[in-house]
PDB file of C-alpha atoms in Angstrom:
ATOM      1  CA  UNK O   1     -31.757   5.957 -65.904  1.00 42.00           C
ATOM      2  CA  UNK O   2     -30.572   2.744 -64.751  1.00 45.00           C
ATOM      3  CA  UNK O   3     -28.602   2.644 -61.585  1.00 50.00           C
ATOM      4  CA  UNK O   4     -25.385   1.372 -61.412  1.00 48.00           C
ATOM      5  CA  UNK O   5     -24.593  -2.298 -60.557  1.00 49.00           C
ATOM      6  CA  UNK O   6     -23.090  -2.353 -56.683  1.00 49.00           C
ATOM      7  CA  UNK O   7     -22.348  -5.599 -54.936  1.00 49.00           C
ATOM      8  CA  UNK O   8     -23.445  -4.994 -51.491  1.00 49.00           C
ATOM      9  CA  UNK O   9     -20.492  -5.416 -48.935  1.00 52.00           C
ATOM     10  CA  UNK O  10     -21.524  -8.140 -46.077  1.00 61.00           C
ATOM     11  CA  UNK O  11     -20.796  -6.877 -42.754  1.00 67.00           C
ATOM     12  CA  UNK O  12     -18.505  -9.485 -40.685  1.00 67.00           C
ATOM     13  CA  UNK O  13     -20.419 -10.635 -38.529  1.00 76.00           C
ATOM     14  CA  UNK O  14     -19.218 -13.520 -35.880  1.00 77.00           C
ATOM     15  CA  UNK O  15     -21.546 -15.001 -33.184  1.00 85.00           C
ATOM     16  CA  UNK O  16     -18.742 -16.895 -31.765  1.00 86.00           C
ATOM     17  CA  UNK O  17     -17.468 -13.604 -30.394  1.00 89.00           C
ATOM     18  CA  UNK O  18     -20.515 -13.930 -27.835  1.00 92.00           C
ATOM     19  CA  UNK O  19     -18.377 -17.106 -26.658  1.00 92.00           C
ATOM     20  CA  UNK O  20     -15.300 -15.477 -25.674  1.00 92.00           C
ATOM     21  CA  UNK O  21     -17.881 -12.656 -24.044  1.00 94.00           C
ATOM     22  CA  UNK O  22     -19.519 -15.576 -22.038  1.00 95.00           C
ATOM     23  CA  UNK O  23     -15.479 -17.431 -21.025  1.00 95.00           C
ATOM     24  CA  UNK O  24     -14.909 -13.623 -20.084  1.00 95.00           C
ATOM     25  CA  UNK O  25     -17.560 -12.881 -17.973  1.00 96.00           C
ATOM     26  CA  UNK O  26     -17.343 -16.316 -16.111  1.00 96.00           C
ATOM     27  CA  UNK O  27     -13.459 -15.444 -15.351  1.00 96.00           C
ATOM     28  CA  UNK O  28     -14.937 -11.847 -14.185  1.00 96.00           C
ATOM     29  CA  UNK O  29     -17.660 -13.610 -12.177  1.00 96.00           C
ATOM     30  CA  UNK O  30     -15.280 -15.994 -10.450  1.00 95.00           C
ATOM     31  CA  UNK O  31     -12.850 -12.833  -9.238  1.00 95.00           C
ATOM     32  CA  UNK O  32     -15.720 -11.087  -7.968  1.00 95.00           C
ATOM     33  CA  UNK O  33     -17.554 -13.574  -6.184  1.00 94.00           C
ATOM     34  CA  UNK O  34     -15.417 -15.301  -5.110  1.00 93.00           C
ATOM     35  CA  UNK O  35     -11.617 -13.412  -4.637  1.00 93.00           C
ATOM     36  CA  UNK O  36     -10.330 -15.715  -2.313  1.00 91.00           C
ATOM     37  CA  UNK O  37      -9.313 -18.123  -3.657  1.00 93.00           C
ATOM     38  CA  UNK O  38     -10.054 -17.003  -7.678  1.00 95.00           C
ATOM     39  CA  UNK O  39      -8.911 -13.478  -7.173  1.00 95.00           C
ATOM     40  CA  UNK O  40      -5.544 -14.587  -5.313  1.00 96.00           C
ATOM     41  CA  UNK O  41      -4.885 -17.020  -8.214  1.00 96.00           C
ATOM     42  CA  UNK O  42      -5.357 -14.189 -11.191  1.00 96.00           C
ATOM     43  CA  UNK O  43      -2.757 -12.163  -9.266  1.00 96.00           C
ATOM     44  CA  UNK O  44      -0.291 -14.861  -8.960  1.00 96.00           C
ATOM     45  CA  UNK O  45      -0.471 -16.404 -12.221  1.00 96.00           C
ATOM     46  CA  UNK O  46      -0.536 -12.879 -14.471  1.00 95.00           C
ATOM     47  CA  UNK O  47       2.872 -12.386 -14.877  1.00 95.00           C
ATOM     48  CA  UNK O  48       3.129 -15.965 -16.635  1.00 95.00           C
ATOM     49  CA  UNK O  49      -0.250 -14.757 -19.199  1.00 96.00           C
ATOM     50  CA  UNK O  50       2.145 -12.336 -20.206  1.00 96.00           C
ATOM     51  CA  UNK O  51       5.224 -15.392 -20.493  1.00 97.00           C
ATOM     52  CA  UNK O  52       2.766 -17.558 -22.253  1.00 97.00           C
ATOM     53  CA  UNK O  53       1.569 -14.624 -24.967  1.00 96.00           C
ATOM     54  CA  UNK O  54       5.897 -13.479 -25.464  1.00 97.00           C
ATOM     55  CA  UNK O  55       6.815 -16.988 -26.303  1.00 97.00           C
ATOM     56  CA  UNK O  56       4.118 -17.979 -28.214  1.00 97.00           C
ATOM     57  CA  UNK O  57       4.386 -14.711 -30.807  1.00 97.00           C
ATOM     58  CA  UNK O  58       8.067 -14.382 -31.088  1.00 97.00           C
ATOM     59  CA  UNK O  59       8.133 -18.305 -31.178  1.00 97.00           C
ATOM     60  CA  UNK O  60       5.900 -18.208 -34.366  1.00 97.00           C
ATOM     61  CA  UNK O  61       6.829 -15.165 -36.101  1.00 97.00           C
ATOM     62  CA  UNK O  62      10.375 -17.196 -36.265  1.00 97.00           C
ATOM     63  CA  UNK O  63       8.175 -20.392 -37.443  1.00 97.00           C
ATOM     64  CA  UNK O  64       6.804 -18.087 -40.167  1.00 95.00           C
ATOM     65  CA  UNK O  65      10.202 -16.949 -41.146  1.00 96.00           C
ATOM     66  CA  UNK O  66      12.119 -20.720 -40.666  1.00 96.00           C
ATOM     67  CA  UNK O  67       9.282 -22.731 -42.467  1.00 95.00           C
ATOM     68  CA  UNK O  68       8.832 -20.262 -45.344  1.00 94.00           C
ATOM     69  CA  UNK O  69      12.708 -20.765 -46.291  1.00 94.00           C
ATOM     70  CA  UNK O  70      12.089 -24.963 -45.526  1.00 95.00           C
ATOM     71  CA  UNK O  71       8.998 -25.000 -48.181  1.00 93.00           C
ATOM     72  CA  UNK O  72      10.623 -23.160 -50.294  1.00 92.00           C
ATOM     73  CA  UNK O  73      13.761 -25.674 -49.987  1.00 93.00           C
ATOM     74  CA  UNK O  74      11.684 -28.267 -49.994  1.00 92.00           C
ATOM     75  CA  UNK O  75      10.404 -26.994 -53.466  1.00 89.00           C
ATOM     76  CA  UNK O  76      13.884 -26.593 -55.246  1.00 86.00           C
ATOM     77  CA  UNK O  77      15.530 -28.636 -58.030  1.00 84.00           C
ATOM     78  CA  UNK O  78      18.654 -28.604 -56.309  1.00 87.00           C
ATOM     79  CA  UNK O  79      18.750 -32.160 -54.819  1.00 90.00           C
ATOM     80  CA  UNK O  80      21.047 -32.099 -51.659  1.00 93.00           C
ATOM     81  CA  UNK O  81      19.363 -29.308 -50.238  1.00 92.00           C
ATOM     82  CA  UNK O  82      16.289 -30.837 -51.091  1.00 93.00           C
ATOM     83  CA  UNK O  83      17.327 -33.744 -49.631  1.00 94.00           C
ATOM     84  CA  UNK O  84      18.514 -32.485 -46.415  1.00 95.00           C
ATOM     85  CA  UNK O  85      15.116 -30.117 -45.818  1.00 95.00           C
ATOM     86  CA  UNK O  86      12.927 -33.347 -46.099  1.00 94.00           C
ATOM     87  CA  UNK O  87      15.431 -35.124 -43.570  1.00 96.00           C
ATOM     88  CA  UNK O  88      14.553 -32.612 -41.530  1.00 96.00           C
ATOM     89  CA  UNK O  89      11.014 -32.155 -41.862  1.00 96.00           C
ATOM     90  CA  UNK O  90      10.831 -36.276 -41.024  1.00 95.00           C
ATOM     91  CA  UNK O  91      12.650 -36.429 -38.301  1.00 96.00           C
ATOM     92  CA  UNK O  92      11.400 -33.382 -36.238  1.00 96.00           C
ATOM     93  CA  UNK O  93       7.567 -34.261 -37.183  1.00 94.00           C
ATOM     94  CA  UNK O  94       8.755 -37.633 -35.453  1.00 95.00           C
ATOM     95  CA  UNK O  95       9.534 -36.639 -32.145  1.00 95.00           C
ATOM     96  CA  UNK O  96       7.365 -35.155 -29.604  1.00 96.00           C
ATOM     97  CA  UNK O  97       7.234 -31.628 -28.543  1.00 95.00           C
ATOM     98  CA  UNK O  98       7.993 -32.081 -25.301  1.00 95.00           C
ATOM     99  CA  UNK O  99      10.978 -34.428 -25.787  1.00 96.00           C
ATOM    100  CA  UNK O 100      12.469 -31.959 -28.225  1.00 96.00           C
ATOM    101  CA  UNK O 101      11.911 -28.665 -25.842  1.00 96.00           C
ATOM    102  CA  UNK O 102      13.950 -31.335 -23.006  1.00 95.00           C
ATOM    103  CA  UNK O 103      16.431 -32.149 -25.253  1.00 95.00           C
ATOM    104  CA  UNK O 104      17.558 -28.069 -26.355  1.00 95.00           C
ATOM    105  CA  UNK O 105      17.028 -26.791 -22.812  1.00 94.00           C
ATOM    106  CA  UNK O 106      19.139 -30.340 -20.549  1.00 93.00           C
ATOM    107  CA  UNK O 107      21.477 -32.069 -24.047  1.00 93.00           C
ATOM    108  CA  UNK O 108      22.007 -29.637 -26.050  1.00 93.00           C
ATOM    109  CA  UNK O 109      23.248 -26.783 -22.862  1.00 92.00           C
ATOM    110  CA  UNK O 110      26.029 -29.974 -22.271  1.00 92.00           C
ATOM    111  CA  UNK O 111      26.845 -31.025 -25.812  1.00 92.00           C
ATOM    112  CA  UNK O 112      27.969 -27.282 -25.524  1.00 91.00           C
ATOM    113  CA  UNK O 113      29.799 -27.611 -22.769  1.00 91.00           C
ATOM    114  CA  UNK O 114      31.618 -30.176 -23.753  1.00 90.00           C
ATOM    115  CA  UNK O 115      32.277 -28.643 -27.171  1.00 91.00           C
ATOM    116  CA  UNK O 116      34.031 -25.879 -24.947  1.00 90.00           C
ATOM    117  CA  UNK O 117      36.295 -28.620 -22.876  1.00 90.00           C
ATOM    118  CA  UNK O 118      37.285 -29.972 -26.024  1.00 90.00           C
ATOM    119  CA  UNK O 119      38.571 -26.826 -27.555  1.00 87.00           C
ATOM    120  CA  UNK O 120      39.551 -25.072 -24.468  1.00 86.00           C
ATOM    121  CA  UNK O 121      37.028 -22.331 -24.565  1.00 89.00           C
ATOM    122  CA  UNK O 122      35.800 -21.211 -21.167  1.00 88.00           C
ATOM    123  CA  UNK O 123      32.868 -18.822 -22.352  1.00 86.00           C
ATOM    124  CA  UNK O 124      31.807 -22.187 -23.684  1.00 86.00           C
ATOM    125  CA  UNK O 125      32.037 -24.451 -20.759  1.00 88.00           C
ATOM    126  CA  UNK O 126      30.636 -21.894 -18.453  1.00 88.00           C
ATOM    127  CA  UNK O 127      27.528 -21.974 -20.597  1.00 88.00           C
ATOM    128  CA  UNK O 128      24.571 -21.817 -19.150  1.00 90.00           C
ATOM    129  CA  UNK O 129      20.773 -21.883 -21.094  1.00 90.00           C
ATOM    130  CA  UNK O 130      18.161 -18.960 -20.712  1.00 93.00           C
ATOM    131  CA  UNK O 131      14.806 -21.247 -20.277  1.00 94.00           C
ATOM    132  CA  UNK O 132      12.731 -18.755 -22.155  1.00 95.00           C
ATOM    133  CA  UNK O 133      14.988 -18.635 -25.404  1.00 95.00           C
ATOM    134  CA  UNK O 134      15.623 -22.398 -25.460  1.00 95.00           C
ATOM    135  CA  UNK O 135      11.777 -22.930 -25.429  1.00 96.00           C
ATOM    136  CA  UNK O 136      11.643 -20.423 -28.253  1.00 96.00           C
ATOM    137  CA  UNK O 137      14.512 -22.387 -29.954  1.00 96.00           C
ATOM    138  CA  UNK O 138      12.652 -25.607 -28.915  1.00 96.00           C
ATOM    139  CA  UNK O 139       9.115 -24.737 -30.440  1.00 97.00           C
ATOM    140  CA  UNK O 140      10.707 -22.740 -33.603  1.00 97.00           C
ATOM    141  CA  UNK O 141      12.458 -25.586 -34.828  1.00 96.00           C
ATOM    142  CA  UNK O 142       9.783 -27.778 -33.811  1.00 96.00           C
ATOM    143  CA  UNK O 143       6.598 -26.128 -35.698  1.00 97.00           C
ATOM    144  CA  UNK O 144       8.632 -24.603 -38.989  1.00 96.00           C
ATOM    145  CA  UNK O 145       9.062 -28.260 -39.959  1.00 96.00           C
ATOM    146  CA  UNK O 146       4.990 -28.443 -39.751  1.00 95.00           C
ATOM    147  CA  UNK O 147       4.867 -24.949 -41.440  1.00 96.00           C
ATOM    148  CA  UNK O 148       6.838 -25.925 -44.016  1.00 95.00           C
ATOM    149  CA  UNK O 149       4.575 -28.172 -45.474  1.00 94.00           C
ATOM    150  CA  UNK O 150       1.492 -25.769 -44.717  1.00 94.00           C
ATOM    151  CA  UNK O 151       3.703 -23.264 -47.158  1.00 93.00           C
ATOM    152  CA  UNK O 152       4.930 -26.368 -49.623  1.00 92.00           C
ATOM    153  CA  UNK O 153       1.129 -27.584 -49.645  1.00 90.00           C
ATOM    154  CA  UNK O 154      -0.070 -23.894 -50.521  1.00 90.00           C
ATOM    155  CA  UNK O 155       2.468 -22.705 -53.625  1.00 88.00           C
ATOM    156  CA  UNK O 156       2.232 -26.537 -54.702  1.00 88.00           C
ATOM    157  CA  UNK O 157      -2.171 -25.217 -55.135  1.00 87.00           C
ATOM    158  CA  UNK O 158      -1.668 -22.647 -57.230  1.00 85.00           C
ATOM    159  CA  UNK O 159      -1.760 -23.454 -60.780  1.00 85.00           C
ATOM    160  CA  UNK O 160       1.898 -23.658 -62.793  1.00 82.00           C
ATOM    161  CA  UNK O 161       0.495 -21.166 -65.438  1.00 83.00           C
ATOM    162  CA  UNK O 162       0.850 -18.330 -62.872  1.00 82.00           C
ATOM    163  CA  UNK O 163       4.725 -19.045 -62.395  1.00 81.00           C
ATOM    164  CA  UNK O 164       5.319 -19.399 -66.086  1.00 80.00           C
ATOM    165  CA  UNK O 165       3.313 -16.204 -66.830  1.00 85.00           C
ATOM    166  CA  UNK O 166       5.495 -14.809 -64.562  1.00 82.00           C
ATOM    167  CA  UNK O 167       8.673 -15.889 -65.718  1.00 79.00           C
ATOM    168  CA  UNK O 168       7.515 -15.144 -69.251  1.00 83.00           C
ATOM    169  CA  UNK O 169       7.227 -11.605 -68.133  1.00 82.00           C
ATOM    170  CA  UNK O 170      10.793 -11.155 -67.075  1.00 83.00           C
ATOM    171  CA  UNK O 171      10.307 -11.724 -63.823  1.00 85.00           C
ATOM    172  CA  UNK O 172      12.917 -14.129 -61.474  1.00 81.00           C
ATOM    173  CA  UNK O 173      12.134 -16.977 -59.561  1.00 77.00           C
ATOM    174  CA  UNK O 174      12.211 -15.333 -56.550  1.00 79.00           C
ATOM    175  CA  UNK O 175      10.470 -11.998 -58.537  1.00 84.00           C
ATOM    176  CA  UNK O 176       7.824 -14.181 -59.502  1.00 83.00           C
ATOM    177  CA  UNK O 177       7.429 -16.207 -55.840  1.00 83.00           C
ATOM    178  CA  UNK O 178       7.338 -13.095 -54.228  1.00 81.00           C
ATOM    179  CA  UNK O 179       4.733 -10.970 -56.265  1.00 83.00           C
ATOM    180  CA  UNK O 180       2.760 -13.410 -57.745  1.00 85.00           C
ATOM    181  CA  UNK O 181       2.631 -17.111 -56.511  1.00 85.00           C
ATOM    182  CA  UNK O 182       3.265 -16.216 -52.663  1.00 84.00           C
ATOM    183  CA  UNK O 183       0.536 -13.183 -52.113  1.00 84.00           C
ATOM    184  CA  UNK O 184      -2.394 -16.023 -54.414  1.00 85.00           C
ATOM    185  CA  UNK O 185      -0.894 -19.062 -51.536  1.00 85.00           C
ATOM    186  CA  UNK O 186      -1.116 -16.852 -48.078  1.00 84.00           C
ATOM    187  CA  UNK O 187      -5.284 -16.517 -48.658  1.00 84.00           C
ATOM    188  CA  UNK O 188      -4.705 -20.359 -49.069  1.00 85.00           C
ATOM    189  CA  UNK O 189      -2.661 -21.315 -45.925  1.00 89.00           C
ATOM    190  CA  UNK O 190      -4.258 -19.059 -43.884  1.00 88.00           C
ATOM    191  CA  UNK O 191      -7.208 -21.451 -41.966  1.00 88.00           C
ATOM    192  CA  UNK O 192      -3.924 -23.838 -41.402  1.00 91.00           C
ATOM    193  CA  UNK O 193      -1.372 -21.223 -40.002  1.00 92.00           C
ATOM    194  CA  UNK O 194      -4.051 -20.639 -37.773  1.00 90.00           C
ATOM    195  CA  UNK O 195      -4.222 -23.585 -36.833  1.00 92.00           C
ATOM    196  CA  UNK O 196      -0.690 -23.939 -36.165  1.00 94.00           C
ATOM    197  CA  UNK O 197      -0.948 -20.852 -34.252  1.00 95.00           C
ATOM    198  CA  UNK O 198      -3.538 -21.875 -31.984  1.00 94.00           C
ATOM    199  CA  UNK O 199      -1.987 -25.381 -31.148  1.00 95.00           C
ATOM    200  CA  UNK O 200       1.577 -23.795 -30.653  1.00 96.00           C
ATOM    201  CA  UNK O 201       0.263 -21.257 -28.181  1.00 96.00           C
ATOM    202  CA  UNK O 202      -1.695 -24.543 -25.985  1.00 95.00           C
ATOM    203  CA  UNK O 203       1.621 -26.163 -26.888  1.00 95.00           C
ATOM    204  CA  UNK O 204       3.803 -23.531 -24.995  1.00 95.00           C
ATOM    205  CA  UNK O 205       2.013 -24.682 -21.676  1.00 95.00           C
ATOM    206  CA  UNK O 206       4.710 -27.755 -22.538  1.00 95.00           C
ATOM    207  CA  UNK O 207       7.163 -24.794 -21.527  1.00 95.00           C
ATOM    208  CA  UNK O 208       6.430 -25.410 -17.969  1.00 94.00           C
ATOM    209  CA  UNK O 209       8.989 -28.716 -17.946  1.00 93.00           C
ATOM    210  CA  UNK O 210      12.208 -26.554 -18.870  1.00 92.00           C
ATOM    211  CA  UNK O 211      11.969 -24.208 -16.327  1.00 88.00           C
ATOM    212  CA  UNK O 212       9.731 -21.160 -17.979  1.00 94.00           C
ATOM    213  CA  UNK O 213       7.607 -19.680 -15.823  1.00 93.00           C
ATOM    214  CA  UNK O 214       4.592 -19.204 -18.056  1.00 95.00           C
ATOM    215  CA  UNK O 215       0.821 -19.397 -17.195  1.00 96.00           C
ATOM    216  CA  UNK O 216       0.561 -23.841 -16.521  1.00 96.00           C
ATOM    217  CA  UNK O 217       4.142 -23.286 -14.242  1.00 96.00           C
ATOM    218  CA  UNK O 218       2.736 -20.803 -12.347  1.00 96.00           C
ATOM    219  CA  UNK O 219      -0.211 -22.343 -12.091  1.00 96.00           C
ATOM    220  CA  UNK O 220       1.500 -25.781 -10.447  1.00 95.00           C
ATOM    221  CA  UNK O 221       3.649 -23.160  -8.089  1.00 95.00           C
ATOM    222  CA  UNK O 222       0.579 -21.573  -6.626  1.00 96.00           C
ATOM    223  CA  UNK O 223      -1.541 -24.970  -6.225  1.00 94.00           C
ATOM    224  CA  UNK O 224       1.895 -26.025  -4.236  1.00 93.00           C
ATOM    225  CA  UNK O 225       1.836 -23.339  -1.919  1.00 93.00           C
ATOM    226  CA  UNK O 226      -2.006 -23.359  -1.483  1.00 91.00           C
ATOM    227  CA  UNK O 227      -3.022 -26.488  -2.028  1.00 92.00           C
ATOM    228  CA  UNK O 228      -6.300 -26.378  -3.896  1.00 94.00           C
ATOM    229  CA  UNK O 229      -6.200 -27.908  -7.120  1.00 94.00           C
ATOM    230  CA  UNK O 230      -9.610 -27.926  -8.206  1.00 94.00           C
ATOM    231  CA  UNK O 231     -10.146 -23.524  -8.143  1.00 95.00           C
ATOM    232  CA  UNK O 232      -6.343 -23.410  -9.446  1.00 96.00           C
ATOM    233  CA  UNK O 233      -6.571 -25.500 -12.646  1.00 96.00           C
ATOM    234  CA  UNK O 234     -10.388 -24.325 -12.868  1.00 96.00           C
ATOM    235  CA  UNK O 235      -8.755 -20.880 -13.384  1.00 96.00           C
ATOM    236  CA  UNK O 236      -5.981 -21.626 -15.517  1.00 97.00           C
ATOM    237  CA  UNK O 237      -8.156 -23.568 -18.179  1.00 96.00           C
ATOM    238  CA  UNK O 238     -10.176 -20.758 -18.380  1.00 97.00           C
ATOM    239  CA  UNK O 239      -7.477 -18.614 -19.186  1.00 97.00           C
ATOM    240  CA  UNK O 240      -6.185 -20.456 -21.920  1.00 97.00           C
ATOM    241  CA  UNK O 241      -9.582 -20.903 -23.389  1.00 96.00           C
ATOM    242  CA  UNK O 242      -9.912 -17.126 -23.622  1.00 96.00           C
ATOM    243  CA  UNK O 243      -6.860 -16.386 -24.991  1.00 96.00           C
ATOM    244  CA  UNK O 244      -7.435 -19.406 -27.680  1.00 95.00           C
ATOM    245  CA  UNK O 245     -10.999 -18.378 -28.562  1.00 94.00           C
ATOM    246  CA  UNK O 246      -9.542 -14.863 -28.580  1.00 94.00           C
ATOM    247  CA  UNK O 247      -6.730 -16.059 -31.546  1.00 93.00           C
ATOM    248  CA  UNK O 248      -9.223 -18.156 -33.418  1.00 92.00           C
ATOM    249  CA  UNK O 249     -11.673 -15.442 -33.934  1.00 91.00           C
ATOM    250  CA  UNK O 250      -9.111 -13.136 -35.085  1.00 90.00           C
ATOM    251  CA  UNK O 251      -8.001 -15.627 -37.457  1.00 88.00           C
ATOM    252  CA  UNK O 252     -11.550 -15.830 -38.760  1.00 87.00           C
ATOM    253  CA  UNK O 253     -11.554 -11.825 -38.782  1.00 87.00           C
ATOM    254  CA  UNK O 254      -8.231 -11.987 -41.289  1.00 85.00           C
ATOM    255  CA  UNK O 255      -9.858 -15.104 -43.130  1.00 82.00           C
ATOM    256  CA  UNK O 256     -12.885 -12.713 -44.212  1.00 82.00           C
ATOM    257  CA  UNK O 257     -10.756  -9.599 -44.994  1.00 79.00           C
ATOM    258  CA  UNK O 258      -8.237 -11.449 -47.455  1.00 77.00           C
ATOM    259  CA  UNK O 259     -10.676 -13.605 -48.996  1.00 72.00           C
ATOM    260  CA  UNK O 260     -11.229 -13.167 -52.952  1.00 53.00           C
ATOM    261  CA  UNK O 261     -14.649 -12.059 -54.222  1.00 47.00           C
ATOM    262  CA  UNK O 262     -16.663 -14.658 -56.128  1.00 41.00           C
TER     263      UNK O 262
END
């Protein structure tokens, strides 16, 4: 009786997960044998791991959210709208992070205030910005104009039969985007968004400048007080590099579950 035909299911299996283990254990390693002055610095500087990790997830769920509805814009037949989503994919791809983050948290607090002088509003000219949802503002509006054209380069790769099978079916534009075309272009984008994931959370260090007092700002506050540079910064680059290996294997963990069999 012949058996039936299986396709044997390949385990997941990631060496690179014995790096993190190894970034770990030196961070572990350092506390122990050595507390003062690694131990001291852990202690000081958790409260901003736990800043850096709150910005950088709410900052990119909104990316998700704000460059979804730009690619899709950027996509349309209607021209002015169009027209105004590539304006403003150009220009914020054209200034730096850090000058935009400046600008929300210093001009745009005073173009506010002076808004409320103008019209007499005193809510408005006793405005004053919360650092940690400016740099969310900052990096949201920065990065969705980068995921835009992750999502624009995606639904652009899948082939125009699959929208006009769609639409054939009875389906709507947005029917058809949102059952069909969108669920084929996520397995596409995915490798990028994680890229853009990983470079916005080493990006939100750039938070420091406006006031936020995330892992790189509380890192410069303790080496100010203590005055050892070398241990401090030793620390703090370790700590980013486990919470960045940490994202990039995950990434590689959703890769393999939502990729198509061949």
């Amino acid at each position: 009786m012949a058996r039936p035909n299986r396709k044997r299911q390949k385990k997941f299996r990631d060496p690179w997960w014995l790096l993190v283990l190894a970034i770990v254990l030196i961070v572990v390693a350092l506390v122990l044998l050595q507390p003062d002055p690694f131990q001291r610095i852990l202690l000081f500087v958790r409260d901003g791991i736990q800043v850096t990790i709150y910005v950088t997830l709410v900052s990119f769920a909104l990316v998700l959210l704000l460059g979804l509805v730009v690619g899709l814009i950027r996509l349309s037949k209607l021209t002015l709208l169009r027209g105004i989503a590539t304006v403003y994919v150009e220009v914020i791809r054209g200034i730096p992070v850090l000058v935009q983050l400046i600008f929300w948290y210093f001009a745009f607090p005073s173009l506010i205030q002076d808004i409320g002088r103008s019209l007499g509003w005193q809510a408005l000219i006793e405005y004053r910005p919360n650092p940690v949802a400016m740099a969310i503002l900052g990096l949201t509006i920065c990065y969705a104009a980068y995921m835009s054209e992750v999502y624009r380069a995606g639904i652009q790769s899948i082939p125009r039969g699959q929208m006009e099978a769609a639409r054939s079916l009875g389906m709507s534009y947005f029917q058809a985007m949102r059952y069909v075309i969108l669920p084929q272009a996520v397995r596409v984008i995915l490798p990028p968004v994680g890229n853009e994931f990983i470079t916005l959370l080493k990006d939100s260090s750039l938070t420091s400048v406006v006031a936020v007092p995330e892992l790189t700002r509380r890192g410069r506050e303790f080496m100010a007080a203590s005055f050892i540079p070398l241990q401090t910064w030793l620390m703090v680059s370790l700590l980013y590099l486990v919470m960045t290996l940490l994202a990039t294997r995950v990434v590689a963990w959703i890769e393999y579950k939502t990729r198509l069999e061949k």
